[in-house]
């Protein structure tokens, strides 16, 4: 999430085949097979393309079939539309019962506003499986207010065929090597990197990763709580990114390019061989697959970690990471938590993995069939520190400032010092 859109890979039968075993463990029916009065749950999420959309529809149907008296009204939206709609809906009488939750500072704001149910006492078994560290983004002051259903690290997705065409024989592991690869791609007439600047968060992710290399893990962790950007590493990261942007690595018109909407989006450009690379999260293979002519993840798609930066104080193996989760509204009926637990069950998560997504439940990794995702989850084992998306971890005010200020930085409208000042100003009003 930042989940964006859902992955690809056909799975029409998976929901029916795998969900049955989980239903027995998650029900709250009476002895006679009924649950008394009808409970209707509204569920808002962003899985608005297949195979994810069809899979979740199947999950809903199976749950309803096993829980007489429970109806789930599933409503799906494009990611940016969903985030904007939630901001308004959570403050109204029309708030959804179960809704997409990106965690971090955004969740803290919702908790402090009284919008989110504390589910700590209900999900001990799920936390034991996922791991407390992996669920930390959905916790506030030691209490759990949501659970992730997908988790993964960020990196640079690339077209192996275009790399070969440009004479690039190995993936870049350092920033100078990335610069050299960009130069070779340009010489071969290939646009190096796509960027969905219209949506701002894809630009922000470039800053996140430069900051992750320049700032120590201690600074990263401390800033998440203090929102103090006085450490020189924050300005150094902005300076690094500004210099990188001056090499003109991005597609023409990146400022008006969307992230995921259609073939002309940044993901669509990678999917249809118009660019060689895109920096983004674990959802990318699925989004790319949904935007190819044959609706399949292309064989040319590869992945490598964000390169190291010489002299940076950050752990060179550290990775930006995140996932998507769900929270129950404070006023949601008990069935909301039960359905959330069902989503995290081994069988449902294994079916989710078969759609081409990385599940949060490690017991379901056996469901991963896509070689690229298997490779990424394997490389993730060497990552010692992960940082939740900064626009989530640092709260809405600062997160928005990072993303929009990065767009301005890349356009040459801000200096590195002015960039940090924008973050400090946003933090002062958080």
GROMACS .gro file of C-alpha atoms in nm:
model
  430
    1UNK     CA    1   0.000   0.000   0.000
    2UNK     CA    2   0.023   0.101   0.005
    3UNK     CA    3  -0.133  -0.159  -0.182
    4UNK     CA    4  -0.217  -0.039  -0.488
    5UNK     CA    5  -0.378  -0.274  -0.726
    6UNK     CA    6  -0.397  -0.648  -0.715
    7UNK     CA    7  -0.180  -0.894  -0.891
    8UNK     CA    8  -0.264  -1.136  -1.174
    9UNK     CA    9  -0.240  -1.518  -1.220
   10UNK     CA   10  -0.564  -1.708  -1.265
   11UNK     CA   11  -0.719  -1.854  -0.953
   12UNK     CA   12  -1.088  -1.883  -1.010
   13UNK     CA   13  -1.109  -2.213  -0.825
   14UNK     CA   14  -0.871  -2.132  -0.544
   15UNK     CA   15  -1.119  -1.953  -0.321
   16UNK     CA   16  -1.361  -2.241  -0.326
   17UNK     CA   17  -1.091  -2.505  -0.293
   18UNK     CA   18  -0.889  -2.350  -0.014
   19UNK     CA   19  -1.137  -2.152   0.192
   20UNK     CA   20  -1.341  -2.448   0.311
   21UNK     CA   21  -1.083  -2.571   0.560
   22UNK     CA   22  -1.051  -2.228   0.716
   23UNK     CA   23  -1.420  -2.171   0.762
   24UNK     CA   24  -1.460  -2.434   1.032
   25UNK     CA   25  -1.208  -2.258   1.254
   26UNK     CA   26  -1.338  -1.906   1.209
   27UNK     CA   27  -1.713  -1.929   1.252
   28UNK     CA   28  -1.934  -1.787   1.521
   29UNK     CA   29  -2.253  -1.973   1.429
   30UNK     CA   30  -2.496  -2.116   1.678
   31UNK     CA   31  -2.540  -2.492   1.717
   32UNK     CA   32  -2.826  -2.488   1.471
   33UNK     CA   33  -2.611  -2.329   1.201
   34UNK     CA   34  -2.753  -1.980   1.237
   35UNK     CA   35  -2.612  -1.669   1.398
   36UNK     CA   36  -2.933  -1.503   1.506
   37UNK     CA   37  -3.006  -1.157   1.372
   38UNK     CA   38  -2.862  -1.059   1.035
   39UNK     CA   39  -2.540  -0.861   1.051
   40UNK     CA   40  -2.434  -0.664   0.743
   41UNK     CA   41  -2.070  -0.562   0.716
   42UNK     CA   42  -1.952  -0.298   0.474
   43UNK     CA   43  -1.600  -0.371   0.349
   44UNK     CA   44  -1.397  -0.113   0.156
   45UNK     CA   45  -1.074  -0.209  -0.018
   46UNK     CA   46  -0.871  -0.141  -0.333
   47UNK     CA   47  -0.854  -0.482  -0.501
   48UNK     CA   48  -1.044  -0.358  -0.804
   49UNK     CA   49  -0.890  -0.577  -1.076
   50UNK     CA   50  -0.874  -0.949  -1.135
   51UNK     CA   51  -0.764  -1.195  -1.022
   52UNK     CA   52  -0.773  -1.025  -0.681
   53UNK     CA   53  -1.123  -0.890  -0.721
   54UNK     CA   54  -1.268  -1.230  -0.813
   55UNK     CA   55  -1.074  -1.398  -0.535
   56UNK     CA   56  -1.209  -1.167  -0.264
   57UNK     CA   57  -1.559  -1.205  -0.405
   58UNK     CA   58  -1.519  -1.580  -0.361
   59UNK     CA   59  -1.390  -1.536  -0.007
   60UNK     CA   60  -1.697  -1.329   0.077
   61UNK     CA   61  -1.931  -1.584  -0.076
   62UNK     CA   62  -1.771  -1.871   0.115
   63UNK     CA   63  -1.781  -1.682   0.444
   64UNK     CA   64  -2.145  -1.586   0.398
   65UNK     CA   65  -2.237  -1.945   0.309
   66UNK     CA   66  -2.083  -2.069   0.634
   67UNK     CA   67  -2.223  -1.788   0.850
   68UNK     CA   68  -2.599  -1.771   0.819
   69UNK     CA   69  -2.715  -1.423   0.905
   70UNK     CA   70  -2.396  -1.245   0.798
   71UNK     CA   71  -2.390  -1.039   0.479
   72UNK     CA   72  -2.082  -0.857   0.352
   73UNK     CA   73  -2.125  -0.554   0.128
   74UNK     CA   74  -1.790  -0.536  -0.051
   75UNK     CA   75  -1.709  -0.203  -0.218
   76UNK     CA   76  -1.389  -0.154  -0.416
   77UNK     CA   77  -1.209   0.163  -0.518
   78UNK     CA   78  -0.887   0.269  -0.686
   79UNK     CA   79  -0.622   0.334  -0.422
   80UNK     CA   80  -0.605   0.714  -0.433
   81UNK     CA   81  -0.986   0.739  -0.450
   82UNK     CA   82  -1.017   0.505  -0.152
   83UNK     CA   83  -0.780   0.705   0.067
   84UNK     CA   84  -0.962   1.028  -0.009
   85UNK     CA   85  -1.305   0.870   0.045
   86UNK     CA   86  -1.200   0.720   0.379
   87UNK     CA   87  -1.086   1.055   0.516
   88UNK     CA   88  -1.440   1.182   0.482
   89UNK     CA   89  -1.633   0.863   0.555
   90UNK     CA   90  -1.460   0.786   0.885
   91UNK     CA   91  -1.592   1.114   1.022
   92UNK     CA   92  -1.949   1.039   0.919
   93UNK     CA   93  -2.230   0.800   0.999
   94UNK     CA   94  -2.154   0.617   0.676
   95UNK     CA   95  -1.814   0.480   0.777
   96UNK     CA   96  -1.737   0.125   0.657
   97UNK     CA   97  -1.714  -0.153   0.914
   98UNK     CA   98  -1.397  -0.307   0.768
   99UNK     CA   99  -1.162  -0.090   0.568
  100UNK     CA  100  -0.819  -0.081   0.408
  101UNK     CA  101  -0.553   0.012   0.660
  102UNK     CA  102  -0.199   0.121   0.571
  103UNK     CA  103  -0.093   0.160   0.934
  104UNK     CA  104   0.175   0.381   1.086
  105UNK     CA  105   0.110   0.745   1.163
  106UNK     CA  106  -0.207   0.743   0.958
  107UNK     CA  107  -0.347   0.471   1.184
  108UNK     CA  108  -0.238   0.661   1.495
  109UNK     CA  109  -0.434   0.963   1.375
  110UNK     CA  110  -0.742   0.745   1.323
  111UNK     CA  111  -0.704   0.582   1.664
  112UNK     CA  112  -0.671   0.917   1.839
  113UNK     CA  113  -0.985   1.032   1.658
  114UNK     CA  114  -1.171   0.727   1.791
  115UNK     CA  115  -1.238   0.566   1.453
  116UNK     CA  116  -1.068   0.226   1.499
  117UNK     CA  117  -1.153  -0.076   1.714
  118UNK     CA  118  -0.891  -0.217   1.952
  119UNK     CA  119  -0.868  -0.586   1.857
  120UNK     CA  120  -0.569  -0.678   2.076
  121UNK     CA  121  -0.745  -0.942   2.284
  122UNK     CA  122  -0.900  -1.105   1.976
  123UNK     CA  123  -0.597  -1.164   1.753
  124UNK     CA  124  -0.325  -1.316   1.973
  125UNK     CA  125  -0.311  -1.629   1.758
  126UNK     CA  126  -0.281  -1.427   1.435
  127UNK     CA  127  -0.004  -1.211   1.581
  128UNK     CA  128   0.188  -1.521   1.681
  129UNK     CA  129   0.182  -1.641   1.321
  130UNK     CA  130   0.256  -1.310   1.148
  131UNK     CA  131   0.516  -1.202   1.401
  132UNK     CA  132   0.490  -0.901   1.628
  133UNK     CA  133   0.752  -0.711   1.429
  134UNK     CA  134   0.560  -0.755   1.106
  135UNK     CA  135   0.240  -0.635   1.270
  136UNK     CA  136   0.402  -0.331   1.434
  137UNK     CA  137   0.276  -0.097   1.165
  138UNK     CA  138  -0.080  -0.180   1.267
  139UNK     CA  139  -0.023  -0.122   1.638
  140UNK     CA  140  -0.037   0.195   1.845
  141UNK     CA  141   0.114   0.214   2.195
  142UNK     CA  142   0.129  -0.163   2.219
  143UNK     CA  143  -0.231  -0.222   2.116
  144UNK     CA  144  -0.340  -0.380   1.788
  145UNK     CA  145  -0.586  -0.192   1.568
  146UNK     CA  146  -0.553  -0.385   1.245
  147UNK     CA  147  -0.378  -0.672   1.073
  148UNK     CA  148  -0.183  -0.682   0.745
  149UNK     CA  149  -0.295  -0.931   0.483
  150UNK     CA  150   0.007  -0.869   0.258
  151UNK     CA  151   0.364  -0.766   0.338
  152UNK     CA  152   0.676  -0.721   0.130
  153UNK     CA  153   0.986  -0.516   0.057
  154UNK     CA  154   1.033  -0.252  -0.210
  155UNK     CA  155   1.282  -0.258  -0.493
  156UNK     CA  156   1.343  -0.175  -0.856
  157UNK     CA  157   1.156  -0.384  -1.112
  158UNK     CA  158   1.325  -0.405  -1.448
  159UNK     CA  159   1.298  -0.543  -1.801
  160UNK     CA  160   1.568  -0.807  -1.844
  161UNK     CA  161   1.540  -0.793  -2.223
  162UNK     CA  162   1.596  -0.417  -2.237
  163UNK     CA  163   1.891  -0.446  -2.000
  164UNK     CA  164   2.044  -0.704  -2.232
  165UNK     CA  165   1.969  -0.486  -2.535
  166UNK     CA  166   2.156  -0.198  -2.368
  167UNK     CA  167   2.454  -0.419  -2.284
  168UNK     CA  168   2.390  -0.424  -1.908
  169UNK     CA  169   2.518  -0.758  -1.784
  170UNK     CA  170   2.447  -0.728  -1.410
  171UNK     CA  171   2.192  -0.546  -1.197
  172UNK     CA  172   2.322  -0.231  -1.025
  173UNK     CA  173   2.422  -0.271  -0.663
  174UNK     CA  174   2.556   0.082  -0.603
  175UNK     CA  175   2.431   0.426  -0.704
  176UNK     CA  176   2.719   0.479  -0.953
  177UNK     CA  177   2.629   0.146  -1.114
  178UNK     CA  178   2.267   0.259  -1.143
  179UNK     CA  179   2.384   0.585  -1.303
  180UNK     CA  180   2.595   0.385  -1.548
  181UNK     CA  181   2.301   0.160  -1.636
  182UNK     CA  182   2.084   0.465  -1.700
  183UNK     CA  183   2.349   0.608  -1.934
  184UNK     CA  184   2.367   0.280  -2.129
  185UNK     CA  185   1.991   0.264  -2.163
  186UNK     CA  186   1.981   0.618  -2.297
  187UNK     CA  187   2.255   0.539  -2.547
  188UNK     CA  188   2.042   0.247  -2.668
  189UNK     CA  189   1.740   0.476  -2.710
  190UNK     CA  190   1.556   0.326  -2.414
  191UNK     CA  191   1.379   0.535  -2.149
  192UNK     CA  192   1.542   0.426  -1.822
  193UNK     CA  193   1.275   0.474  -1.553
  194UNK     CA  194   0.902   0.539  -1.538
  195UNK     CA  195   0.757   0.762  -1.268
  196UNK     CA  196   0.391   0.823  -1.188
  197UNK     CA  197   0.437   1.178  -1.065
  198UNK     CA  198   0.071   1.268  -1.100
  199UNK     CA  199  -0.007   1.059  -0.792
  200UNK     CA  200   0.291   1.204  -0.597
  201UNK     CA  201   0.355   0.896  -0.378
  202UNK     CA  202   0.568   0.723  -0.647
  203UNK     CA  203   0.797   1.026  -0.642
  204UNK     CA  204   0.802   1.016  -0.264
  205UNK     CA  205   0.926   0.658  -0.271
  206UNK     CA  206   1.245   0.774  -0.440
  207UNK     CA  207   1.313   1.006  -0.149
  208UNK     CA  208   1.227   0.735   0.102
  209UNK     CA  209   1.495   0.510  -0.042
  210UNK     CA  210   1.764   0.777  -0.064
  211UNK     CA  211   1.689   0.868   0.299
  212UNK     CA  212   1.704   0.503   0.400
  213UNK     CA  213   2.060   0.488   0.264
  214UNK     CA  214   2.175   0.821   0.411
  215UNK     CA  215   2.014   0.798   0.758
  216UNK     CA  216   2.104   0.544   1.023
  217UNK     CA  217   1.844   0.296   1.138
  218UNK     CA  218   1.843   0.471   1.476
  219UNK     CA  219   1.764   0.805   1.313
  220UNK     CA  220   1.490   0.647   1.106
  221UNK     CA  221   1.330   0.495   1.413
  222UNK     CA  222   1.365   0.808   1.627
  223UNK     CA  223   1.225   1.036   1.359
  224UNK     CA  224   0.915   0.820   1.332
  225UNK     CA  225   0.831   0.924   1.687
  226UNK     CA  226   0.975   1.274   1.708
  227UNK     CA  227   0.917   1.401   1.352
  228UNK     CA  228   1.247   1.586   1.399
  229UNK     CA  229   1.426   1.627   1.066
  230UNK     CA  230   1.729   1.816   1.199
  231UNK     CA  231   1.974   1.533   1.133
  232UNK     CA  232   2.185   1.629   0.827
  233UNK     CA  233   2.104   1.297   0.662
  234UNK     CA  234   1.758   1.417   0.562
  235UNK     CA  235   1.897   1.708   0.365
  236UNK     CA  236   2.176   1.492   0.223
  237UNK     CA  237   1.915   1.248   0.091
  238UNK     CA  238   1.730   1.534  -0.078
  239UNK     CA  239   2.054   1.659  -0.228
  240UNK     CA  240   2.137   1.311  -0.359
  241UNK     CA  241   1.794   1.275  -0.517
  242UNK     CA  242   1.810   1.621  -0.672
  243UNK     CA  243   2.144   1.532  -0.833
  244UNK     CA  244   2.003   1.201  -0.953
  245UNK     CA  245   1.703   1.375  -1.112
  246UNK     CA  246   1.934   1.612  -1.297
  247UNK     CA  247   2.058   1.314  -1.500
  248UNK     CA  248   1.702   1.298  -1.644
  249UNK     CA  249   1.637   0.929  -1.578
  250UNK     CA  250   1.255   0.948  -1.590
  251UNK     CA  251   1.005   0.929  -1.873
  252UNK     CA  252   0.903   1.245  -2.054
  253UNK     CA  253   0.588   1.384  -1.898
  254UNK     CA  254   0.637   1.199  -1.569
  255UNK     CA  255   0.463   1.482  -1.383
  256UNK     CA  256   0.132   1.401  -1.558
  257UNK     CA  257   0.180   1.023  -1.560
  258UNK     CA  258  -0.042   0.821  -1.327
  259UNK     CA  259   0.094   0.532  -1.124
  260UNK     CA  260  -0.130   0.241  -1.219
  261UNK     CA  261  -0.424   0.354  -1.426
  262UNK     CA  262  -0.400   0.197  -1.770
  263UNK     CA  263  -0.130   0.127  -2.025
  264UNK     CA  264  -0.005   0.485  -2.014
  265UNK     CA  265   0.067   0.472  -1.641
  266UNK     CA  266   0.415   0.424  -1.503
  267UNK     CA  267   0.339   0.057  -1.436
  268UNK     CA  268   0.181   0.026  -1.779
  269UNK     CA  269   0.493   0.165  -1.944
  270UNK     CA  270   0.703  -0.105  -1.779
  271UNK     CA  271   0.445  -0.369  -1.865
  272UNK     CA  272   0.450  -0.274  -2.233
  273UNK     CA  273   0.831  -0.240  -2.273
  274UNK     CA  274   0.833   0.140  -2.299
  275UNK     CA  275   1.075   0.181  -2.008
  276UNK     CA  276   1.338  -0.034  -1.844
  277UNK     CA  277   1.271   0.019  -1.471
  278UNK     CA  278   1.029   0.130  -1.203
  279UNK     CA  279   1.084   0.167  -0.828
  280UNK     CA  280   0.783   0.046  -0.632
  281UNK     CA  281   0.639  -0.202  -0.384
  282UNK     CA  282   0.567  -0.571  -0.373
  283UNK     CA  283   0.238  -0.532  -0.563
  284UNK     CA  284   0.415  -0.441  -0.889
  285UNK     CA  285   0.424  -0.778  -1.063
  286UNK     CA  286   0.050  -0.810  -1.030
  287UNK     CA  287  -0.017  -0.457  -1.150
  288UNK     CA  288   0.220  -0.505  -1.445
  289UNK     CA  289   0.056  -0.836  -1.527
  290UNK     CA  290  -0.288  -0.676  -1.533
  291UNK     CA  291  -0.166  -0.417  -1.785
  292UNK     CA  292  -0.007  -0.647  -2.043
  293UNK     CA  293  -0.201  -0.749  -2.355
  294UNK     CA  294  -0.225  -1.112  -2.238
  295UNK     CA  295  -0.293  -1.022  -1.872
  296UNK     CA  296   0.009  -1.220  -1.756
  297UNK     CA  297   0.321  -1.126  -1.563
  298UNK     CA  298   0.584  -1.095  -1.839
  299UNK     CA  299   0.882  -1.329  -1.834
  300UNK     CA  300   1.116  -1.033  -1.880
  301UNK     CA  301   1.028  -0.884  -1.540
  302UNK     CA  302   1.306  -0.891  -1.282
  303UNK     CA  303   1.382  -0.721  -0.950
  304UNK     CA  304   1.678  -0.587  -0.754
  305UNK     CA  305   1.716  -0.401  -0.421
  306UNK     CA  306   1.768  -0.027  -0.411
  307UNK     CA  307   2.142   0.032  -0.459
  308UNK     CA  308   2.379   0.126  -0.178
  309UNK     CA  309   2.519   0.479  -0.144
  310UNK     CA  310   2.884   0.527  -0.049
  311UNK     CA  311   2.926   0.714   0.278
  312UNK     CA  312   2.564   0.676   0.379
  313UNK     CA  313   2.492   0.593   0.743
  314UNK     CA  314   2.205   0.360   0.660
  315UNK     CA  315   2.225  -0.017   0.658
  316UNK     CA  316   2.299  -0.103   0.292
  317UNK     CA  317   2.068  -0.405   0.316
  318UNK     CA  318   1.779  -0.209   0.469
  319UNK     CA  319   1.459  -0.192   0.267
  320UNK     CA  320   1.149   0.016   0.250
  321UNK     CA  321   0.861  -0.214   0.315
  322UNK     CA  322   0.496  -0.218   0.376
  323UNK     CA  323   0.179  -0.392   0.316
  324UNK     CA  324  -0.188  -0.357   0.323
  325UNK     CA  325  -0.410  -0.442   0.611
  326UNK     CA  326  -0.761  -0.401   0.739
  327UNK     CA  327  -0.909  -0.236   1.045
  328UNK     CA  328  -1.254  -0.253   1.199
  329UNK     CA  329  -1.439   0.067   1.276
  330UNK     CA  330  -1.510   0.135   1.641
  331UNK     CA  331  -1.882   0.083   1.584
  332UNK     CA  332  -1.842  -0.233   1.371
  333UNK     CA  333  -2.025  -0.547   1.494
  334UNK     CA  334  -1.826  -0.844   1.635
  335UNK     CA  335  -1.850  -1.022   1.302
  336UNK     CA  336  -1.601  -0.772   1.162
  337UNK     CA  337  -1.315  -0.908   1.372
  338UNK     CA  338  -1.419  -1.265   1.295
  339UNK     CA  339  -1.409  -1.198   0.921
  340UNK     CA  340  -1.071  -1.026   0.954
  341UNK     CA  341  -0.934  -1.332   1.134
  342UNK     CA  342  -1.073  -1.547   0.854
  343UNK     CA  343  -0.886  -1.338   0.595
  344UNK     CA  344  -0.563  -1.413   0.786
  345UNK     CA  345  -0.626  -1.788   0.806
  346UNK     CA  346  -0.378  -2.024   0.640
  347UNK     CA  347  -0.616  -2.141   0.370
  348UNK     CA  348  -0.741  -1.798   0.264
  349UNK     CA  349  -0.388  -1.658   0.268
  350UNK     CA  350  -0.260  -1.950   0.061
  351UNK     CA  351  -0.528  -1.882  -0.196
  352UNK     CA  352  -0.432  -1.514  -0.190
  353UNK     CA  353  -0.069  -1.611  -0.257
  354UNK     CA  354  -0.184  -1.801  -0.564
  355UNK     CA  355  -0.317  -1.474  -0.709
  356UNK     CA  356   0.041  -1.353  -0.736
  357UNK     CA  357   0.061  -1.161  -0.408
  358UNK     CA  358   0.285  -1.203  -0.104
  359UNK     CA  359   0.072  -1.299   0.199
  360UNK     CA  360   0.143  -1.170   0.549
  361UNK     CA  361   0.095  -1.520   0.689
  362UNK     CA  362   0.424  -1.706   0.629
  363UNK     CA  363   0.244  -2.040   0.650
  364UNK     CA  364   0.093  -1.947   0.314
  365UNK     CA  365   0.422  -1.890   0.127
  366UNK     CA  366   0.379  -2.237  -0.018
  367UNK     CA  367   0.100  -2.088  -0.226
  368UNK     CA  368   0.340  -1.860  -0.415
  369UNK     CA  369   0.375  -1.987  -0.769
  370UNK     CA  370   0.529  -1.685  -0.938
  371UNK     CA  371   0.911  -1.723  -0.960
  372UNK     CA  372   0.968  -1.348  -0.925
  373UNK     CA  373   0.782  -1.330  -0.595
  374UNK     CA  374   0.959  -1.641  -0.473
  375UNK     CA  375   1.289  -1.469  -0.552
  376UNK     CA  376   1.192  -1.146  -0.374
  377UNK     CA  377   1.074  -1.325  -0.060
  378UNK     CA  378   1.398  -1.524  -0.061
  379UNK     CA  379   1.612  -1.207  -0.092
  380UNK     CA  380   1.407  -1.046   0.186
  381UNK     CA  381   1.552  -1.296   0.431
  382UNK     CA  382   1.883  -1.103   0.427
  383UNK     CA  383   1.716  -0.771   0.515
  384UNK     CA  384   1.790  -0.677   0.877
  385UNK     CA  385   1.590  -0.353   0.894
  386UNK     CA  386   1.271  -0.248   0.722
  387UNK     CA  387   1.113   0.095   0.726
  388UNK     CA  388   0.739   0.136   0.677
  389UNK     CA  389   0.644   0.376   0.396
  390UNK     CA  390   0.724   0.725   0.522
  391UNK     CA  391   0.393   0.874   0.414
  392UNK     CA  392   0.233   0.615   0.641
  393UNK     CA  393   0.488   0.595   0.925
  394UNK     CA  394   0.518   0.972   0.973
  395UNK     CA  395   0.146   1.050   0.961
  396UNK     CA  396  -0.068   1.227   0.706
  397UNK     CA  397   0.071   1.582   0.743
  398UNK     CA  398   0.436   1.492   0.710
  399UNK     CA  399   0.372   1.207   0.468
  400UNK     CA  400   0.185   1.433   0.228
  401UNK     CA  401   0.459   1.695   0.259
  402UNK     CA  402   0.727   1.439   0.171
  403UNK     CA  403   0.543   1.321  -0.138
  404UNK     CA  404   0.442   1.659  -0.276
  405UNK     CA  405   0.775   1.819  -0.190
  406UNK     CA  406   0.958   1.538  -0.368
  407UNK     CA  407   0.764   1.620  -0.684
  408UNK     CA  408   0.872   1.982  -0.648
  409UNK     CA  409   1.231   1.877  -0.577
  410UNK     CA  410   1.241   1.662  -0.890
  411UNK     CA  411   1.107   1.953  -1.093
  412UNK     CA  412   1.385   2.177  -0.965
  413UNK     CA  413   1.142   2.396  -0.771
  414UNK     CA  414   1.295   2.328  -0.428
  415UNK     CA  415   1.648   2.317  -0.294
  416UNK     CA  416   1.746   2.035  -0.060
  417UNK     CA  417   1.732   2.278   0.233
  418UNK     CA  418   1.388   2.403   0.133
  419UNK     CA  419   1.273   2.043   0.104
  420UNK     CA  420   1.366   1.968   0.465
  421UNK     CA  421   1.207   2.294   0.579
  422UNK     CA  422   0.881   2.180   0.419
  423UNK     CA  423   0.897   1.861   0.627
  424UNK     CA  424   0.973   2.051   0.945
  425UNK     CA  425   0.685   2.292   0.879
  426UNK     CA  426   0.448   1.997   0.826
  427UNK     CA  427   0.572   1.831   1.144
  428UNK     CA  428   0.501   2.148   1.340
  429UNK     CA  429   0.133   2.122   1.249
  430UNK     CA  430   0.104   1.745   1.293
   0.00000   0.00000   0.00000
